[in-house]
Short mmCIF file of C-alpha atoms in Angstrom, two decimals:
data_model
loop_
_atom_site.label_atom_id
_atom_site.label_comp_id
_atom_site.label_asym_id
_atom_site.label_seq_id
_atom_site.Cartn_x
_atom_site.Cartn_y
_atom_site.Cartn_z
CA UNK A 168 137.86 138.61 109.01
CA UNK A 169 141.23 137.18 108.66
CA UNK A 170 141.95 135.67 105.28
CA UNK A 171 142.96 132.37 107.05
CA UNK A 172 140.06 131.94 108.89
CA UNK A 173 137.05 129.82 108.23
CA UNK A 174 133.47 129.87 109.50
CA UNK A 175 132.77 127.42 112.20
CA UNK A 176 130.27 125.58 109.87
CA UNK A 177 133.10 124.77 107.26
CA UNK A 178 135.31 122.86 110.01
CA UNK A 179 132.52 120.94 111.04
CA UNK A 180 131.11 119.74 107.77
CA UNK A 181 134.36 119.09 106.35
CA UNK A 182 135.30 115.77 108.58
CA UNK A 183 131.59 114.61 107.66
CA UNK A 184 131.86 114.71 104.02
CA UNK A 185 135.32 113.27 104.40
CA UNK A 186 133.13 110.16 106.38
CA UNK A 187 130.37 109.77 103.60
CA UNK A 188 132.56 107.83 100.93
CA UNK A 189 133.58 105.48 103.60
CA UNK A 190 130.11 104.83 104.95
CA UNK A 191 129.08 104.07 101.32
CA UNK A 192 132.00 101.78 100.97
CA UNK A 193 130.96 99.93 103.92
CA UNK A 194 127.45 99.83 102.52
CA UNK A 195 128.78 98.32 99.18
CA UNK A 196 131.30 95.81 101.06
CA UNK A 197 128.14 94.99 103.31
CA UNK A 198 126.07 94.20 100.48
CA UNK A 199 128.69 92.18 98.74
CA UNK A 200 128.91 89.91 101.84
CA UNK A 201 125.63 89.19 102.00
CA UNK A 202 125.40 88.34 98.10
CA UNK A 203 128.35 86.10 98.91
CA UNK A 204 126.35 84.18 101.65
CA UNK A 205 123.42 83.99 99.69
CA UNK A 206 125.56 82.56 96.83
CA UNK A 207 127.33 79.81 99.23
CA UNK A 208 123.98 78.77 100.58
CA UNK A 209 122.55 78.59 97.06
CA UNK A 210 125.66 76.44 96.00
CA UNK A 211 125.15 74.29 99.25
CA UNK A 212 121.19 73.83 97.96
CA UNK A 213 122.23 72.87 94.09
CA UNK A 214 124.36 70.13 95.40
CA UNK A 215 121.67 68.85 97.63
CA UNK A 216 119.55 68.51 94.70
CA UNK A 217 122.07 66.98 92.76
CA UNK A 218 122.15 64.16 95.67
CA UNK A 219 118.57 63.70 95.60
CA UNK A 220 118.60 63.28 91.91
CA UNK A 221 121.35 60.45 92.41
CA UNK A 222 119.16 58.63 94.87
CA UNK A 223 116.34 58.76 92.59
CA UNK A 224 118.58 56.86 90.13
CA UNK A 225 119.56 54.64 92.23
CA UNK A 226 115.99 53.93 93.66
CA UNK A 227 115.18 52.91 89.98
CA UNK A 228 117.80 50.95 89.44
CA UNK A 229 116.93 48.80 92.38
CA UNK A 230 112.95 48.56 91.81
CA UNK A 231 113.47 48.56 87.85
CA UNK A 232 112.54 45.17 87.17
CA UNK A 233 109.23 45.94 88.73
CA UNK A 234 108.46 48.26 85.81
CA UNK A 235 109.86 45.71 83.19
CA UNK A 236 107.18 43.94 81.45
CA UNK A 237 107.82 39.87 81.02
CA UNK A 238 109.22 38.56 77.65
CA UNK A 239 106.48 37.25 75.26
CA UNK A 240 103.78 39.50 76.65
CA UNK A 241 101.81 42.08 74.88
CA UNK A 242 103.65 44.68 77.06
CA UNK A 243 107.08 43.61 76.14
CA UNK A 244 108.33 45.76 73.29
CA UNK A 245 110.77 44.54 70.64
CA UNK A 246 114.32 45.41 71.39
CA UNK A 247 113.57 46.59 74.88
CA UNK A 248 114.37 45.25 77.96
CA UNK A 249 112.02 42.25 79.41
CA UNK A 250 112.27 39.99 82.16
CA UNK A 251 112.67 36.12 80.99
CA UNK A 252 111.68 33.29 83.47
CA UNK A 253 113.87 30.35 83.97
CA UNK A 254 113.80 27.25 86.00
CA UNK A 255 116.50 26.54 89.09
CA UNK A 256 117.40 23.59 90.51
CA UNK A 257 118.10 23.50 94.58
CA UNK A 258 121.57 21.96 95.28
CA UNK A 259 122.24 23.07 98.29
CA UNK A 260 120.51 24.13 101.60
CA UNK A 261 122.55 26.19 104.41
CA UNK A 262 122.19 28.40 107.30
CA UNK A 263 124.34 31.05 108.47
CA UNK A 264 123.88 31.96 112.52
CA UNK A 265 125.43 34.67 114.38
CA UNK A 266 124.68 36.12 117.71
CA UNK A 267 122.42 38.76 116.10
CA UNK A 268 120.79 37.05 113.16
CA UNK A 269 119.98 33.89 111.32
CA UNK A 270 120.10 33.51 107.75
CA UNK A 271 118.73 30.75 105.18
CA UNK A 272 120.37 30.23 102.07
CA UNK A 273 119.58 28.22 99.01
CA UNK A 274 122.06 27.64 96.12
CA UNK A 275 120.40 27.34 92.80
CA UNK A 276 121.55 25.89 89.83
CA UNK A 277 120.64 27.85 86.78
CA UNK A 278 119.57 26.52 83.14
CA UNK A 279 121.77 29.44 81.65
CA UNK A 280 124.28 30.02 83.91
CA UNK A 281 126.50 28.95 86.97
CA UNK A 282 124.71 28.22 90.22
CA UNK A 283 124.19 31.25 92.69
CA UNK A 284 123.35 31.19 96.36
CA UNK A 285 120.54 33.29 97.71
CA UNK A 286 119.21 34.39 100.86
CA UNK A 287 115.48 33.50 101.44
CA UNK A 288 113.00 33.44 104.56
CA UNK A 289 112.43 30.51 106.83
CA UNK A 290 109.28 29.40 105.31
CA UNK A 291 110.49 29.29 101.84
CA UNK A 292 113.67 27.53 102.88
CA UNK A 293 111.66 24.82 105.21
CA UNK A 294 109.43 24.18 102.00
CA UNK A 295 112.03 22.89 99.68
CA UNK A 296 114.63 20.16 99.68
CA UNK A 297 117.67 19.32 97.58
CA UNK A 298 116.69 18.97 93.93
CA UNK A 299 113.64 21.06 94.28
CA UNK A 300 112.63 23.00 91.16
CA UNK A 301 111.94 26.75 91.85
CA UNK A 302 111.41 29.68 89.26
CA UNK A 303 113.57 32.48 88.67
CA UNK A 304 112.94 36.12 87.06
CA UNK A 305 115.89 37.39 85.00
CA UNK A 306 116.70 40.81 83.97
CA UNK A 307 119.70 41.32 81.77
CA UNK A 308 121.49 38.02 83.16
CA UNK A 309 120.76 38.70 86.78
CA UNK A 310 118.18 37.00 88.80
CA UNK A 311 115.71 39.41 90.39
CA UNK A 312 113.82 37.13 92.50
CA UNK A 313 112.87 33.45 92.80
CA UNK A 314 109.85 31.67 93.66
CA UNK A 315 108.31 28.43 94.66
CA UNK A 316 104.83 27.99 95.90
CA UNK A 317 103.50 31.03 96.97
CA UNK A 318 106.96 31.86 98.58
CA UNK A 319 109.25 34.81 97.09
CA UNK A 320 112.87 35.93 97.71
CA UNK A 321 114.01 38.93 96.28
CA UNK A 322 117.56 39.09 95.18
CA UNK A 323 118.18 43.39 95.07
CA UNK A 324 120.66 44.84 93.21
CA UNK A 325 121.90 47.36 95.65
CA UNK A 326 124.10 50.11 93.88
CA UNK A 327 126.36 50.69 96.84
CA UNK A 328 128.51 52.86 94.59
CA UNK A 329 125.82 55.45 93.87
CA UNK A 330 124.26 55.27 97.53
CA UNK A 331 127.80 56.20 98.71
CA UNK A 332 127.84 58.97 95.96
CA UNK A 333 124.75 60.42 96.39
CA UNK A 334 125.04 60.42 100.30
CA UNK A 335 128.33 62.42 100.04
CA UNK A 336 126.53 64.89 97.64
CA UNK A 337 123.78 65.69 100.58
CA UNK A 338 126.27 65.54 103.26
CA UNK A 339 128.47 68.13 101.48
CA UNK A 340 125.47 70.22 100.38
CA UNK A 341 124.13 70.49 104.02
CA UNK A 342 127.63 71.71 105.10
CA UNK A 343 128.12 74.02 102.93
CA UNK A 344 124.41 75.61 102.77
CA UNK A 345 125.30 75.94 106.83
CA UNK A 346 128.34 77.91 106.00
CA UNK A 347 126.60 80.09 104.12
CA UNK A 348 124.00 80.93 107.46
CA UNK A 349 126.30 80.73 110.46
CA UNK A 350 128.86 83.35 111.14
CA UNK A 351 132.30 83.16 109.61
CA UNK A 352 134.22 82.67 112.83
CA UNK A 353 136.27 79.88 112.59
CA UNK A 354 134.70 77.54 115.13
CA UNK A 355 131.20 77.85 113.49
CA UNK A 356 132.37 77.27 109.77
CA UNK A 357 134.78 74.66 110.85
CA UNK A 358 132.46 73.03 112.87
CA UNK A 359 129.64 72.96 110.15
CA UNK A 360 132.28 71.45 107.71
CA UNK A 361 133.25 68.95 110.12
CA UNK A 362 129.78 67.48 110.69
CA UNK A 363 129.39 66.50 107.03
CA UNK A 364 131.32 63.16 107.87
CA UNK A 365 128.98 62.05 110.61
CA UNK A 366 126.12 63.07 108.88
CA UNK A 367 127.24 61.22 105.74
CA UNK A 368 127.78 57.69 107.64
CA UNK A 369 123.98 57.35 108.62
CA UNK A 370 122.83 58.69 105.10
CA UNK A 371 124.60 55.92 103.60
CA UNK A 372 122.82 53.34 105.77
CA UNK A 373 119.43 54.88 105.53
CA UNK A 374 119.78 55.48 101.96
CA UNK A 375 120.43 52.08 101.52
CA UNK A 376 117.52 51.19 103.46
CA UNK A 377 115.19 53.26 101.18
CA UNK A 378 116.50 51.92 98.06
CA UNK A 379 116.18 48.21 99.27
CA UNK A 380 113.01 48.11 100.59
CA UNK A 381 111.32 50.07 97.62
CA UNK A 382 108.29 51.73 99.94
CA UNK A 383 107.39 53.71 97.12
CA UNK A 384 109.27 56.65 95.55
CA UNK A 385 107.22 59.72 96.73
CA UNK A 386 107.56 58.51 100.15
CA UNK A 387 111.04 57.45 100.29
CA UNK A 388 112.00 60.94 98.60
CA UNK A 389 109.51 62.58 101.34
CA UNK A 390 111.44 60.39 104.36
CA UNK A 391 114.98 61.58 102.93
CA UNK A 392 114.01 65.28 102.66
CA UNK A 393 112.64 65.27 106.21
CA UNK A 394 116.09 63.63 107.68
CA UNK A 395 117.76 65.76 105.59
CA UNK A 396 116.13 68.59 106.77
CA UNK A 397 116.41 67.36 110.47
CA UNK A 398 120.25 66.83 110.01
CA UNK A 399 120.53 70.44 108.66
CA UNK A 400 118.74 71.92 111.27
CA UNK A 401 120.63 69.84 114.28
CA UNK A 402 124.01 71.08 112.33
CA UNK A 403 123.06 74.40 112.21
CA UNK A 404 122.13 74.76 116.16
CA UNK A 405 125.47 73.07 116.85
CA UNK A 406 127.29 75.33 114.54
CA UNK A 407 126.01 78.12 115.62
CA UNK A 408 126.50 77.28 119.17
CA UNK A 409 130.16 76.76 118.57
CA UNK A 410 130.18 80.59 117.87
CA UNK A 411 130.37 81.24 121.91
CA UNK A 412 133.82 79.04 122.28
#
């Protein structure tokens, strides 16, 4: 056999051996890519959990007076916050009418603070006159509700800054998580990120309602999670559908 001659099997096996390292590298890159996408989804879910934690804080802030005992009762602990009772005098009655709604307002002069206007129901409004004395409950200087002969009007402290914050976190967390799920072709992840804004707006509205009406923390949290999952599912479908364009 000539010296420069090589068996046929060596000529065949040589290119195959050269291809093996490239295949291994492709496997490593694919594994790293999967890990990266899992981390992106995990980051989105972490931001979402933070958003729900901030929702919990806002919910507790609105309803904290319910768990705060009245002052001068056995439940009130020394040095802790307690709800005080005051008397207020109605100094003005007014009605605001619009094409969609009618609101009834009472301006009440307080014993220890300037007069304040409260929105009340029609029955409450109709049952009091100027100079009528109403009962007030006050927590840290803020009136939390007023009552008169069985009528009750709440004066919720809606923390809009917190509501805007947790709504933004929930929308951003959803968008980031979807980016880790869909293809990284430009239309898909761009749509996923772009949907964060239209999701954020109704989240602000619905989040404000949940923190205001105080249906119960467990029910409110479950409703919030369900709404987030529905929004995430719809956004994922839209993002995946955009991959074909």
